[in-house]
PDB file of C-alpha atoms in Angstrom:
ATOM      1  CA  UNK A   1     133.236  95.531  74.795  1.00  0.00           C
ATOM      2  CA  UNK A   2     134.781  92.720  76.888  1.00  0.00           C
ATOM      3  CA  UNK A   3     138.990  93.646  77.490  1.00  0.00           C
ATOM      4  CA  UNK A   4     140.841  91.844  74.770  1.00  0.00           C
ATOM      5  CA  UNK A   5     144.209  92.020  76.035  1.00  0.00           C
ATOM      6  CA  UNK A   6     144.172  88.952  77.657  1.00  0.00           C
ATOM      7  CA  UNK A   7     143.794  87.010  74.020  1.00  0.00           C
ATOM      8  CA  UNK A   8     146.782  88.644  73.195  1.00  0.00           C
ATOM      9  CA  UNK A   9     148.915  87.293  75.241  1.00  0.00           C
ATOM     10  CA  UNK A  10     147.168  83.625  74.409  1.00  0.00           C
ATOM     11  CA  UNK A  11     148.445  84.572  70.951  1.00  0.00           C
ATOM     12  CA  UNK A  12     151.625  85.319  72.278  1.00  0.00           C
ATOM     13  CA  UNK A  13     151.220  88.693  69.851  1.00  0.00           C
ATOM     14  CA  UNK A  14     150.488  91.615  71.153  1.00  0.00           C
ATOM     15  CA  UNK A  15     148.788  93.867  68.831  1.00  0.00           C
ATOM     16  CA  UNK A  16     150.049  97.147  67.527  1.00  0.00           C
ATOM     17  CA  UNK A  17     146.731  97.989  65.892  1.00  0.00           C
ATOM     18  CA  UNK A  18     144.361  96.701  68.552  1.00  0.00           C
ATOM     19  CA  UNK A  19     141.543  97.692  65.624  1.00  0.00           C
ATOM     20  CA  UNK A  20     142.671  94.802  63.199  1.00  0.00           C
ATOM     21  CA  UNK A  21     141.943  92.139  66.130  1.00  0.00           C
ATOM     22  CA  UNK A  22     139.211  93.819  67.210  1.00  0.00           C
ATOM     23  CA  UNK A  23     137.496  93.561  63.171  1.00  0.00           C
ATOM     24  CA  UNK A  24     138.956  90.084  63.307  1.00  0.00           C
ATOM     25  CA  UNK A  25     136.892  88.964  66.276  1.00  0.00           C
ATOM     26  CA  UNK A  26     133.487  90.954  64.237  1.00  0.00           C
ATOM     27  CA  UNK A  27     131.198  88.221  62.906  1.00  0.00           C
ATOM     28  CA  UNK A  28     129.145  89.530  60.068  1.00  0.00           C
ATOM     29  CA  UNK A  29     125.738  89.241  62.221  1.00  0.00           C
ATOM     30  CA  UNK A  30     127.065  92.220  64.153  1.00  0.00           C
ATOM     31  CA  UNK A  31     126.798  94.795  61.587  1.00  0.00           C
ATOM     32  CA  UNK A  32     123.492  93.676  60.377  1.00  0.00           C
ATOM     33  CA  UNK A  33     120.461  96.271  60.038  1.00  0.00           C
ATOM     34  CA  UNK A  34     118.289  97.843  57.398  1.00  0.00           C
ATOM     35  CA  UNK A  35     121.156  98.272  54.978  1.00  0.00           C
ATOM     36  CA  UNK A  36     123.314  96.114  53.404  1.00  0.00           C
ATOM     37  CA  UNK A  37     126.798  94.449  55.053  1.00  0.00           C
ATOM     38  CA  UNK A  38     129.704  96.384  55.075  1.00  0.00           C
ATOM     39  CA  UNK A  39     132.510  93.929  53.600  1.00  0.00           C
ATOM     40  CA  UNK A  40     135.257  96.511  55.722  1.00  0.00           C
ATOM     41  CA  UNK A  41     133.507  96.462  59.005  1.00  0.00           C
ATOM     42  CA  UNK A  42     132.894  92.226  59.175  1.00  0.00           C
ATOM     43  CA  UNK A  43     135.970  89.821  59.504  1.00  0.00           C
ATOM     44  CA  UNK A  44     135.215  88.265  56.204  1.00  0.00           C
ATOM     45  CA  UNK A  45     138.207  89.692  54.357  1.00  0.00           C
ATOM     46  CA  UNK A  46     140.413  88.859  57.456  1.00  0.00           C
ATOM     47  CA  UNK A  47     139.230  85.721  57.074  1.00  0.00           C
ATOM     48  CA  UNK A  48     139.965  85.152  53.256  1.00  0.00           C
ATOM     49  CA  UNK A  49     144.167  86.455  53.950  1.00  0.00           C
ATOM     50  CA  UNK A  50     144.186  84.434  57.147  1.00  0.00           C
ATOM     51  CA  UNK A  51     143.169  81.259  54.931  1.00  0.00           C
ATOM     52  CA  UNK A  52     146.323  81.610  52.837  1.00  0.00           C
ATOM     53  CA  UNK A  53     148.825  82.700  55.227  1.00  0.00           C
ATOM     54  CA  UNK A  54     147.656  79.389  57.353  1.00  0.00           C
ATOM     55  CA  UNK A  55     148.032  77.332  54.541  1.00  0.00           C
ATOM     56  CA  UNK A  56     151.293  78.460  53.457  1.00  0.00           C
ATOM     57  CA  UNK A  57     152.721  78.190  57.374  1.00  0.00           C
ATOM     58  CA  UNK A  58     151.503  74.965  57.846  1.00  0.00           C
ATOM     59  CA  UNK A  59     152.962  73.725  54.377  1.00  0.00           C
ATOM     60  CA  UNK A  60     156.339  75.363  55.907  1.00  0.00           C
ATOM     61  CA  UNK A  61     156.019  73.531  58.872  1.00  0.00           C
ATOM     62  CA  UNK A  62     155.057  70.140  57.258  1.00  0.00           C
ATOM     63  CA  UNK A  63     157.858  70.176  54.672  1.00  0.00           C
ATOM     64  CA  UNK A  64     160.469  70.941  57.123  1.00  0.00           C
ATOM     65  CA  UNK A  65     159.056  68.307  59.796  1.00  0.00           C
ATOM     66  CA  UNK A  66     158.455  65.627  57.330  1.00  0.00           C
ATOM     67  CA  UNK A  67     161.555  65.708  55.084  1.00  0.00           C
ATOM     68  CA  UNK A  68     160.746  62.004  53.884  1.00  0.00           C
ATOM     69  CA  UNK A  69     157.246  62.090  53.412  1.00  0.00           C
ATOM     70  CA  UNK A  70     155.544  62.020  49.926  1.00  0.00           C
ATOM     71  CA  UNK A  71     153.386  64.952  48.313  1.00  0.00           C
ATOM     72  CA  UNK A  72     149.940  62.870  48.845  1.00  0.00           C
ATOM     73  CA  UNK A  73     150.880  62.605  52.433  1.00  0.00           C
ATOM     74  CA  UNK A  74     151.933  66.236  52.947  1.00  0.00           C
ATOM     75  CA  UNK A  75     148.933  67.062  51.176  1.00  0.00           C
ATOM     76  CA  UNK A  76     146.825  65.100  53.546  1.00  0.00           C
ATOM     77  CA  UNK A  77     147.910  66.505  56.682  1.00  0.00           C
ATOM     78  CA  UNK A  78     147.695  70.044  55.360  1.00  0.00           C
ATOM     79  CA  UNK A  79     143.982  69.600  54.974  1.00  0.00           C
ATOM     80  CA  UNK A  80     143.859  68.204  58.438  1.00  0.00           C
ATOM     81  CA  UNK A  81     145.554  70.755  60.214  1.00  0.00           C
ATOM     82  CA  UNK A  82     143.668  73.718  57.816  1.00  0.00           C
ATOM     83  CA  UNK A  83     140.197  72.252  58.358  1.00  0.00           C
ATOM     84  CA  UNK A  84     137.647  73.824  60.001  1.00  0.00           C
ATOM     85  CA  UNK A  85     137.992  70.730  62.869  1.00  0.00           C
ATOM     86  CA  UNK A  86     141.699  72.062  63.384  1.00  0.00           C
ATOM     87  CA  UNK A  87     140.796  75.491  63.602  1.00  0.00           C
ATOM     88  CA  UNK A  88     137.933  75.197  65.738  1.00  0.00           C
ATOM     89  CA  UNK A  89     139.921  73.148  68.490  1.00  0.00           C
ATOM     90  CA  UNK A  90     142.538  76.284  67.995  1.00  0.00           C
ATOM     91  CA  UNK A  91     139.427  78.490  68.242  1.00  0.00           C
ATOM     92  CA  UNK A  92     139.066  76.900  71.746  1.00  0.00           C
ATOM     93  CA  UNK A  93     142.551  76.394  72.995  1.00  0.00           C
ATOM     94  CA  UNK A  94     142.321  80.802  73.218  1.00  0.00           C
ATOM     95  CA  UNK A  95     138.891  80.869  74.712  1.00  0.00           C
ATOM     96  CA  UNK A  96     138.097  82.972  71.564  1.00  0.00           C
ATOM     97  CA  UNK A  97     134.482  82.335  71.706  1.00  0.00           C
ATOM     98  CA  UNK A  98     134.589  84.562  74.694  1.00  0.00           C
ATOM     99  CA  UNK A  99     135.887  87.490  72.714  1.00  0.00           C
ATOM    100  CA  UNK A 100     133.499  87.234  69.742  1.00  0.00           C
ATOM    101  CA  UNK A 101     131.192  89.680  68.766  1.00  0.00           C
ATOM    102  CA  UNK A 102     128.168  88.503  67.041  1.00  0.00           C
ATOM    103  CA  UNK A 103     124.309  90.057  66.395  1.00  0.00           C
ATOM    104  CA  UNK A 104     122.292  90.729  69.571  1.00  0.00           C
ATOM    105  CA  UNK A 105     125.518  92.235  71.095  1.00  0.00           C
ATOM    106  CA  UNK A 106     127.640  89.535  71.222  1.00  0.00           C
ATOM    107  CA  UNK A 107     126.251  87.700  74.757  1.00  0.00           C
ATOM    108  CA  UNK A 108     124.646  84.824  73.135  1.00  0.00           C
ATOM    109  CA  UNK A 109     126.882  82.068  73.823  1.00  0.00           C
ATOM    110  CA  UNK A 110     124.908  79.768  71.760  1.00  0.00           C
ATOM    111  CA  UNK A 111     125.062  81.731  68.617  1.00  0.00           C
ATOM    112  CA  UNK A 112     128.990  81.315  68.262  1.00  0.00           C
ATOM    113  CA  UNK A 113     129.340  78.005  66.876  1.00  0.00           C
ATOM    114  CA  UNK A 114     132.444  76.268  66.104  1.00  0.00           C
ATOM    115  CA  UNK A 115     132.482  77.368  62.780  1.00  0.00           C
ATOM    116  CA  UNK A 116     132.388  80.966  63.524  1.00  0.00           C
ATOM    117  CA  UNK A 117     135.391  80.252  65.856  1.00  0.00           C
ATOM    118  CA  UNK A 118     137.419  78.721  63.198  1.00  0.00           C
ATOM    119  CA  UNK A 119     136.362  81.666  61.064  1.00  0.00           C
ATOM    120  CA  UNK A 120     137.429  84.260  63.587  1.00  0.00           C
ATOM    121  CA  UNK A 121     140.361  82.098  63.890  1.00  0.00           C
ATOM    122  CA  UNK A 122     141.470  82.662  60.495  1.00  0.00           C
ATOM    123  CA  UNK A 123     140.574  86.043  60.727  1.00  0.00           C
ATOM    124  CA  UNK A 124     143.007  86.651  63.784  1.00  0.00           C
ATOM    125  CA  UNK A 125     145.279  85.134  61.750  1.00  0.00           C
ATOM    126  CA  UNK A 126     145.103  87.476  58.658  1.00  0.00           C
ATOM    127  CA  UNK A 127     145.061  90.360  61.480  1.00  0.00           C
ATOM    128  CA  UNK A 128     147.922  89.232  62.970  1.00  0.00           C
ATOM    129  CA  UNK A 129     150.365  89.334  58.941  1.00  0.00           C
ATOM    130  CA  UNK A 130     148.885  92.824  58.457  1.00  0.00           C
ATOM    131  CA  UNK A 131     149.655  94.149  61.913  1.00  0.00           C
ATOM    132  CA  UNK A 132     153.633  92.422  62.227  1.00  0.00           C
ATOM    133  CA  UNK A 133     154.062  90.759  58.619  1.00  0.00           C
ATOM    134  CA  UNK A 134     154.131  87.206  57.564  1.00  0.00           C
ATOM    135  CA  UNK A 135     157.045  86.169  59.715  1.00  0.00           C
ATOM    136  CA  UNK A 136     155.047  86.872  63.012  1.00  0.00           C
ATOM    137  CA  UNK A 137     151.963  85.335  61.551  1.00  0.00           C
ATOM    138  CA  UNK A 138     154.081  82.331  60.676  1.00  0.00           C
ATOM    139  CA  UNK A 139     155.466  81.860  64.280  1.00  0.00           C
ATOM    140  CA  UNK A 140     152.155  82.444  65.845  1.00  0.00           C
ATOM    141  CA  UNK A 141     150.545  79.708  63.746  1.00  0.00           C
ATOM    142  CA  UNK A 142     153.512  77.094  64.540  1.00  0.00           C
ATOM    143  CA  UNK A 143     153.003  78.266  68.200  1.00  0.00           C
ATOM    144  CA  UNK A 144     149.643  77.249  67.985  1.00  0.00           C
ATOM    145  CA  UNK A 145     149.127  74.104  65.503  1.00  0.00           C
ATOM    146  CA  UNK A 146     152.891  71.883  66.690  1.00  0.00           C
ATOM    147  CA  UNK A 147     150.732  70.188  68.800  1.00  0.00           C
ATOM    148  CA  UNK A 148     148.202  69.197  66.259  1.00  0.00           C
ATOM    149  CA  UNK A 149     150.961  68.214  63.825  1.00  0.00           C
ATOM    150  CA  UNK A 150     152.626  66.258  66.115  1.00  0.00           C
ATOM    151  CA  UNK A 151     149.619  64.700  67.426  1.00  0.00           C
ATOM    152  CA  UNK A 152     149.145  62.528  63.975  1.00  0.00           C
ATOM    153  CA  UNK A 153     151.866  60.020  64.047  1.00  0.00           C
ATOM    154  CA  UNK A 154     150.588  58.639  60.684  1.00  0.00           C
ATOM    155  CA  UNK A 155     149.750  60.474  57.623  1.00  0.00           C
ATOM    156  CA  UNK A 156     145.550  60.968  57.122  1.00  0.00           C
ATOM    157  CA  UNK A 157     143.567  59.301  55.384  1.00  0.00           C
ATOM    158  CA  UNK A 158     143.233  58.389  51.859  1.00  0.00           C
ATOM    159  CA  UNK A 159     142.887  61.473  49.515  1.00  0.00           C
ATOM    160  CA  UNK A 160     139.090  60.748  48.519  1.00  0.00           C
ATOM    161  CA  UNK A 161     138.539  60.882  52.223  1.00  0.00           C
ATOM    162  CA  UNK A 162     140.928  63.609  53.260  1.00  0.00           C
ATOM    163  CA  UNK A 163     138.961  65.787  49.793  1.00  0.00           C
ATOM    164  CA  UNK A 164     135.723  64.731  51.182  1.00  0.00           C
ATOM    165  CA  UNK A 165     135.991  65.982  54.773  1.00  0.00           C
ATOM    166  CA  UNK A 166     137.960  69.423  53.290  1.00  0.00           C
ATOM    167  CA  UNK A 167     134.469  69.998  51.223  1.00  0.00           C
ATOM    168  CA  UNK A 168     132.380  69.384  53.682  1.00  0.00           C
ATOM    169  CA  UNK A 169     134.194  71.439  55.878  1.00  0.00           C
ATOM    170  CA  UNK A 170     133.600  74.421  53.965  1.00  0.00           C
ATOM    171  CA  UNK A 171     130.027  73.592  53.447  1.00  0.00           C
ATOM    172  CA  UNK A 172     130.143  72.849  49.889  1.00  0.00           C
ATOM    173  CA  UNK A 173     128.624  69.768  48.096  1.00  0.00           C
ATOM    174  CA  UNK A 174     130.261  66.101  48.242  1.00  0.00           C
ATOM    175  CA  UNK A 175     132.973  66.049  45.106  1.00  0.00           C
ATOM    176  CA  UNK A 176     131.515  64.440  42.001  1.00  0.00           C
ATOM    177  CA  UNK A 177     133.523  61.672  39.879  1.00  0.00           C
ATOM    178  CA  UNK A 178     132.946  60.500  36.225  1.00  0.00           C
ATOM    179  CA  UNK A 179     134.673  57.884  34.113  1.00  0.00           C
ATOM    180  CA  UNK A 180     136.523  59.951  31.677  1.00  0.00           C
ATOM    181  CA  UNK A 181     137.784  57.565  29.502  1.00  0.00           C
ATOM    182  CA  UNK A 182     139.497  53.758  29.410  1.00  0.00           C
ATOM    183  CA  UNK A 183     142.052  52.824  27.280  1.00  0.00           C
ATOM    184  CA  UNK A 184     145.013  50.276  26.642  1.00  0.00           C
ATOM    185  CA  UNK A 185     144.774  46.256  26.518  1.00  0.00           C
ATOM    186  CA  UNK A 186     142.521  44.766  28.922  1.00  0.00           C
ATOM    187  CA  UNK A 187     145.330  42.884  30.464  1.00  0.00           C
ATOM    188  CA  UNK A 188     147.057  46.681  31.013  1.00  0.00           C
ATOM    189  CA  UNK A 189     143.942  49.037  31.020  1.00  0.00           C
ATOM    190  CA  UNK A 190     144.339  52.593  32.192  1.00  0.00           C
ATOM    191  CA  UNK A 191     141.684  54.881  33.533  1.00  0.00           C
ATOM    192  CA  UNK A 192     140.818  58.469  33.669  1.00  0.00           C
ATOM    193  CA  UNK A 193     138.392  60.042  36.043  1.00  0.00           C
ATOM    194  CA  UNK A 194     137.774  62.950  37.033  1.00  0.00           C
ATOM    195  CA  UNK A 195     136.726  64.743  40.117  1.00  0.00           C
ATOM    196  CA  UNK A 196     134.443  68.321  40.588  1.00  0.00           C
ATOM    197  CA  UNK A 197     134.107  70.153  43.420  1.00  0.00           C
ATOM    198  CA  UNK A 198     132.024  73.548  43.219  1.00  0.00           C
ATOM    199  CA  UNK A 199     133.719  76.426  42.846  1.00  0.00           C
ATOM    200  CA  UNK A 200     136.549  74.958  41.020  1.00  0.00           C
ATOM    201  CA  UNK A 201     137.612  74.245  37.567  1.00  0.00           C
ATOM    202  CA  UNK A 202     137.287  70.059  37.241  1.00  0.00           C
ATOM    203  CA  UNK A 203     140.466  67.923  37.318  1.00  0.00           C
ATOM    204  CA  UNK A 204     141.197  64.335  36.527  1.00  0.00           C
ATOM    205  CA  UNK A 205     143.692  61.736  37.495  1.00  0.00           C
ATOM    206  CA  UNK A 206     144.821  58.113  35.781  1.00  0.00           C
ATOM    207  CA  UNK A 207     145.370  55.151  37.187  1.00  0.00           C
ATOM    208  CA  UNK A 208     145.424  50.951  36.546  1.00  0.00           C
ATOM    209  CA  UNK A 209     141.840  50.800  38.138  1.00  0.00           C
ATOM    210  CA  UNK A 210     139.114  53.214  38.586  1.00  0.00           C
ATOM    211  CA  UNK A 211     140.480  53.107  42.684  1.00  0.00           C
ATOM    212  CA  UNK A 212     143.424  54.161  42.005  1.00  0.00           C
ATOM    213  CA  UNK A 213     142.515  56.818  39.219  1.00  0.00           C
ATOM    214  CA  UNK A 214     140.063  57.964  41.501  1.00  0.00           C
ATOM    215  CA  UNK A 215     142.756  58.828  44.412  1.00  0.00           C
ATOM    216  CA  UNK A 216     144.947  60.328  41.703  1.00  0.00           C
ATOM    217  CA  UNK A 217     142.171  62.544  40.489  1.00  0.00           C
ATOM    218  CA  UNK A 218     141.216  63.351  44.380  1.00  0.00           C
ATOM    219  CA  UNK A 219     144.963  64.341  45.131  1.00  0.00           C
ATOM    220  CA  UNK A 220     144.964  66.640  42.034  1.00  0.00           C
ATOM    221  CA  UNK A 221     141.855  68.494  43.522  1.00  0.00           C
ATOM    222  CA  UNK A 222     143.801  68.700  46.939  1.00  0.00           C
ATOM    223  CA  UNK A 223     146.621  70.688  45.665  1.00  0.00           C
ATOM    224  CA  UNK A 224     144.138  72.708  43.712  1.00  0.00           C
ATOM    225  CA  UNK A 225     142.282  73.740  46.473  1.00  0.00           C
ATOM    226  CA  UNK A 226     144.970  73.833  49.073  1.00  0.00           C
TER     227      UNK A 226
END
């Protein structure tokens, strides 16, 4: 196994339990064979706690940057700087596809892709609360994604868009909207759609035009999902 150490001090954490970055930086293909995958021994689970400890450092970091800003626009930039774009460019900042183990020993180059980076990224991440707590996780992540905040002068795009690229980002079908319902006069009418993404329980939002309901219904699903 290639020496590790050096990642740690791109982290700027060093690791008192070298064996959570170690399962952090273990892509599922690694432990395949005859038998089934291990959930312990892959950095799947690593990857699920790193998700949430991300989002809820970045959401620190936005609402304390951004004291003037409006939810739809803090939402936005949350689901830039969580999505798998974000983390990959992270993922590459620290070299970490260098340090990646994946099936045929972890030498193919070619088999790490950018989303197993951003994975492993998130992984790392979840390593890092278990190993020091949320506090170090916390100033590891603002260490790390400042720039990328920064970088955006202007809040993202519209919520449609913003939900769009989040979905596809996890590799999950394009969100789905339906006409719920229209009421009031027509020279007041008021819409209800509503918006599914898989995996999630469907949501709606209202609005004076189908537009507008539409971006209401979209920024619902956002703060669902993130």
């Amino acid at each position: 196994m290639k020496d590790r150490s050096p990642l740690d001090d791109s982290l700027l954490h060093r690791f008192r339990t070298p064996a959570l970055r170690d399962l952090a930086l273990t892509h599922r293909s690694a432990t395949v064979d005859s038998a089934a995958v291990v959930p312990e021994v892959t950095n799947e689970r690593l990857e699920f706690l790193g998700d949430r400890v991300l989002g809820l450092s970045v959401a620190d970091l936005l609402y304390t940057n951004f004291p003037h800003e409006p939810e739809g626009n803090l939402a936005r930039r949350l689901a830039t700087l969580v999505s798998r774009e974000t983390l990959a460019k992270v993922a590459a900042s620290l070299n970490l596809q260098n340090y990646i183990e994946v099936g045929g020993g972890g030498e193919d180059q070619a088999q790490k892709t950018d989303s197993i980076a951003a994975n492993a990224c998130e992984a790392l991440i979840g390593a890092i609360y278990l190993d020091a707590g949320f506090d170090e996780a916390k100033r590891v992540v603002v260490n790390h994604w400042q720039a990328h905040m920064e970088a955006a002068v202007t809040a993202p795009k519209d919520a449609k868009t913003t939900l769009q690229e989040l979905v596809q980002g996890q590799g999950l079908p394009l969100p789905v909207y339906t006409l719920l319902e229209r009421t009031g006069p027509a020279h007041a009418p008021e819409f209800t759609m509503t918006v599914h993404v898989e995996g999630y329980d469907r949501v709606q939002g209202v609005g004076a035009s189908k537009r507008i309901a539409t971006q209401a219904a979209a920024e619902a699903m956002l703060r669902v999902i993130l």
